[in-house]
PDB file of C-alpha atoms in Angstrom:
ATOM      1  CA  MET A   1      13.047  13.717  -5.332  1.00 82.00           C
ATOM      2  CA  SER A   2      12.250  10.081  -4.558  1.00 83.00           C
ATOM      3  CA  GLN A   3      14.135   6.921  -3.732  1.00 87.00           C
ATOM      4  CA  GLN A   4      13.539   3.202  -4.157  1.00 89.00           C
ATOM      5  CA  VAL A   5      13.631   1.222  -0.930  1.00 89.00           C
ATOM      6  CA  LYS A   6      13.824  -2.570  -0.637  1.00 91.00           C
ATOM      7  CA  VAL A   7      10.923  -3.678   1.566  1.00 90.00           C
ATOM      8  CA  GLY A   8      10.835  -7.476   1.319  1.00 91.00           C
ATOM      9  CA  LYS A   9       9.966 -10.391  -0.931  1.00 94.00           C
ATOM     10  CA  LEU A  10       6.833 -11.249  -2.872  1.00 93.00           C
ATOM     11  CA  THR A  11       6.533 -14.414  -0.772  1.00 92.00           C
ATOM     12  CA  ASP A  12       6.147 -12.227   2.356  1.00 92.00           C
ATOM     13  CA  ILE A  13       2.594 -11.340   1.246  1.00 93.00           C
ATOM     14  CA  ASP A  14      -0.062 -13.981   0.580  1.00 91.00           C
ATOM     15  CA  PRO A  15      -2.119 -13.637  -2.630  1.00 88.00           C
ATOM     16  CA  LEU A  16      -4.987 -11.199  -1.901  1.00 88.00           C
ATOM     17  CA  GLY A  17      -3.217 -10.342   1.359  1.00 91.00           C
ATOM     18  CA  SER A  18      -1.629  -7.218   2.751  1.00 94.00           C
ATOM     19  CA  ARG A  19       1.181  -6.097   5.008  1.00 94.00           C
ATOM     20  CA  ARG A  20       1.920  -2.900   6.916  1.00 94.00           C
ATOM     21  CA  LEU A  21       5.079  -0.915   6.528  1.00 91.00           C
ATOM     22  CA  ASN A  22       6.177   2.067   8.617  1.00 88.00           C
ATOM     23  CA  VAL A  23       8.389   4.642   6.919  1.00 83.00           C
ATOM     24  CA  ASN A  24       9.441   7.300   9.432  1.00 81.00           C
ATOM     25  CA  GLY A  25       5.992   7.494  10.993  1.00 82.00           C
ATOM     26  CA  LEU A  26       3.926   7.095   7.819  1.00 86.00           C
ATOM     27  CA  GLU A  27       2.132   3.763   7.710  1.00 91.00           C
ATOM     28  CA  ILE A  28       1.924   2.260   4.234  1.00 95.00           C
ATOM     29  CA  ALA A  29      -0.109  -0.792   3.243  1.00 96.00           C
ATOM     30  CA  LEU A  30       1.205  -3.197   0.611  1.00 96.00           C
ATOM     31  CA  PHE A  31      -1.408  -5.315  -1.172  1.00 96.00           C
ATOM     32  CA  ARG A  32      -0.775  -8.371  -3.331  1.00 95.00           C
ATOM     33  CA  LEU A  33      -3.400  -8.843  -6.014  1.00 94.00           C
ATOM     34  CA  SER A  34      -4.396 -12.244  -7.413  1.00 90.00           C
ATOM     35  CA  ASP A  35      -2.052 -11.766 -10.394  1.00 89.00           C
ATOM     36  CA  GLY A  36       0.915 -11.058  -8.086  1.00 88.00           C
ATOM     37  CA  GLU A  37       0.929  -7.293  -8.637  1.00 94.00           C
ATOM     38  CA  ILE A  38       1.945  -5.323  -5.537  1.00 96.00           C
ATOM     39  CA  LEU A  39       0.241  -1.994  -4.876  1.00 97.00           C
ATOM     40  CA  ALA A  40       1.081   0.413  -2.055  1.00 97.00           C
ATOM     41  CA  VAL A  41      -1.073   3.099  -0.457  1.00 97.00           C
ATOM     42  CA  GLU A  42      -1.225   5.172   2.680  1.00 95.00           C
ATOM     43  CA  ASN A  43      -2.766   2.825   5.264  1.00 96.00           C
ATOM     44  CA  ARG A  44      -5.772   4.939   6.221  1.00 93.00           C
ATOM     45  CA  CYS A  45      -9.197   5.452   4.739  1.00 93.00           C
ATOM     46  CA  PRO A  46      -9.878   9.093   3.759  1.00 88.00           C
ATOM     47  CA  HIS A  47     -13.271   8.881   5.507  1.00 90.00           C
ATOM     48  CA  LYS A  48     -12.563   8.083   9.167  1.00 84.00           C
ATOM     49  CA  GLY A  49      -8.989   6.755   9.086  1.00 82.00           C
ATOM     50  CA  GLY A  50      -9.846   3.046   8.955  1.00 89.00           C
ATOM     51  CA  VAL A  51      -6.868   0.692   8.643  1.00 94.00           C
ATOM     52  CA  LEU A  52      -7.024  -0.345   4.986  1.00 95.00           C
ATOM     53  CA  SER A  53      -4.587  -3.250   5.399  1.00 95.00           C
ATOM     54  CA  GLU A  54      -7.357  -4.922   7.429  1.00 95.00           C
ATOM     55  CA  GLY A  55      -9.880  -4.542   4.591  1.00 94.00           C
ATOM     56  CA  MET A  56     -11.016  -7.012   1.957  1.00 92.00           C
ATOM     57  CA  VAL A  57      -9.398  -6.800  -1.476  1.00 92.00           C
ATOM     58  CA  CYS A  58     -11.540  -7.285  -4.601  1.00 90.00           C
ATOM     59  CA  GLY A  59      -9.506  -6.793  -7.768  1.00 90.00           C
ATOM     60  CA  PRO A  60      -7.580  -3.504  -7.454  1.00 93.00           C
ATOM     61  CA  VAL A  61     -10.009  -2.198  -4.791  1.00 94.00           C
ATOM     62  CA  VAL A  62      -9.867  -2.465  -1.005  1.00 95.00           C
ATOM     63  CA  HIS A  63     -12.975  -2.170   1.167  1.00 94.00           C
ATOM     64  CA  CYS A  64     -12.382  -0.168   4.339  1.00 94.00           C
ATOM     65  CA  PRO A  65     -13.209  -2.349   7.356  1.00 90.00           C
ATOM     66  CA  LEU A  66     -14.960   0.520   9.190  1.00 88.00           C
ATOM     67  CA  HIS A  67     -17.661   1.740   6.804  1.00 91.00           C
ATOM     68  CA  ASP A  68     -17.049  -0.263   3.600  1.00 88.00           C
ATOM     69  CA  TRP A  69     -15.718   2.641   1.574  1.00 91.00           C
ATOM     70  CA  ARG A  70     -14.103   1.299  -1.597  1.00 95.00           C
ATOM     71  CA  ILE A  71     -10.656   2.657  -2.399  1.00 96.00           C
ATOM     72  CA  ASP A  72      -8.968   2.135  -5.773  1.00 96.00           C
ATOM     73  CA  LEU A  73      -5.472   0.887  -4.937  1.00 96.00           C
ATOM     74  CA  ARG A  74      -4.008   2.224  -8.198  1.00 96.00           C
ATOM     75  CA  SER A  75      -5.263   5.809  -7.952  1.00 97.00           C
ATOM     76  CA  GLY A  76      -5.943   6.153  -4.209  1.00 96.00           C
ATOM     77  CA  GLU A  77      -9.405   7.557  -5.025  1.00 96.00           C
ATOM     78  CA  ALA A  78     -12.551   6.581  -3.133  1.00 95.00           C
ATOM     79  CA  LEU A  79     -15.117   5.143  -5.531  1.00 94.00           C
ATOM     80  CA  ASP A  80     -18.554   6.715  -6.050  1.00 92.00           C
ATOM     81  CA  PRO A  81     -20.638   7.687  -4.252  1.00 93.00           C
ATOM     82  CA  ASP A  82     -17.841   8.398  -1.757  1.00 91.00           C
ATOM     83  CA  LYS A  83     -15.244  11.140  -2.209  1.00 94.00           C
ATOM     84  CA  GLY A  84     -11.666  11.350  -0.973  1.00 94.00           C
ATOM     85  CA  CYS A  85      -8.155  10.305  -1.839  1.00 96.00           C
ATOM     86  CA  ILE A  86      -5.066   8.777  -0.232  1.00 95.00           C
ATOM     87  CA  GLU A  87      -1.466   8.748  -1.346  1.00 94.00           C
ATOM     88  CA  THR A  88      -0.212   5.918  -3.538  1.00 96.00           C
ATOM     89  CA  PHE A  89       3.390   4.742  -3.903  1.00 96.00           C
ATOM     90  CA  PRO A  90       4.977   3.107  -6.964  1.00 96.00           C
ATOM     91  CA  THR A  91       6.219  -0.444  -6.473  1.00 96.00           C
ATOM     92  CA  GLU A  92       8.471  -2.772  -8.425  1.00 96.00           C
ATOM     93  CA  VAL A  93       8.829  -6.524  -8.068  1.00 95.00           C
ATOM     94  CA  ARG A  94      12.145  -7.661  -9.504  1.00 96.00           C
ATOM     95  CA  ALA A  95      12.792 -11.033 -11.164  1.00 96.00           C
ATOM     96  CA  ASP A  96      14.075 -12.511  -7.882  1.00 96.00           C
ATOM     97  CA  GLY A  97      10.816 -11.533  -6.112  1.00 94.00           C
ATOM     98  CA  THR A  98      12.288  -8.585  -4.200  1.00 95.00           C
ATOM     99  CA  ILE A  99       9.793  -5.748  -3.673  1.00 95.00           C
ATOM    100  CA  TYR A 100      10.940  -2.130  -3.992  1.00 94.00           C
ATOM    101  CA  LEU A 101       8.831   0.827  -2.931  1.00 93.00           C
ATOM    102  CA  THR A 102       9.406   4.334  -4.287  1.00 92.00           C
ATOM    103  CA  VAL A 103       8.989   6.990  -1.593  1.00 88.00           C
ATOM    104  CA  PRO A 104       9.829  10.680  -1.346  1.00 82.00           C
ATOM    105  CA  ALA A 105      13.416  11.050  -0.090  1.00 76.00           C
ATOM    106  CA  SER A 106      12.080  13.357   2.646  1.00 76.00           C
ATOM    107  CA  LEU A 107      10.323  10.348   4.243  1.00 72.00           C
ATOM    108  CA  LEU A 108      13.562   8.427   4.571  1.00 69.00           C
ATOM    109  CA  GLY A 109      15.498  10.966   6.587  1.00 62.00           C
ATOM    110  CA  ALA A 110      19.270  11.037   6.588  1.00 51.00           C
ATOM    111  CA  SER A 111      19.908   7.273   6.807  1.00 51.00           C
ATOM    112  CA  GLY A 112      17.880   6.095   3.808  1.00 50.00           C
ATOM    113  CA  THR A 113      18.168   2.541   5.147  1.00 49.00           C
ATOM    114  CA  ASP A 114      16.094  -0.394   3.959  1.00 49.00           C
ATOM    115  CA  THR A 115      12.633  -0.744   5.429  1.00 58.00           C
ATOM    116  CA  HIS A 116      11.021  -4.173   5.722  1.00 52.00           C
ATOM    117  CA  ILE A 117       7.533  -5.556   5.784  1.00 53.00           C
ATOM    118  CA  ALA A 118       6.102  -5.994   9.276  1.00 53.00           C
TER     119      ALA A 118
END
């Protein structure tokens, strides 16, 4: 079971920028692509745990700042020749610019309160 959580506004993230979000101990990175699309992934490279929100975004791919692994932000898969995968999270940007993130209900705990971009 999953739940949508309001996490902020589109204007909170610069084009081609990112923001970190902590959901009960799991750090999630939100990325804003050049077309305004918001993608969300676990904020760690599958190789050595690099902080992906600090990487460079090229299209729907982020380059890990540690060893330049390329991670597809839509699938969570490392691109060839590298191998590995991270969790992805569905997002929705509503007409008023509010960003909603879909996360497993188990991550939210009992309160299920809104989480905001840091």
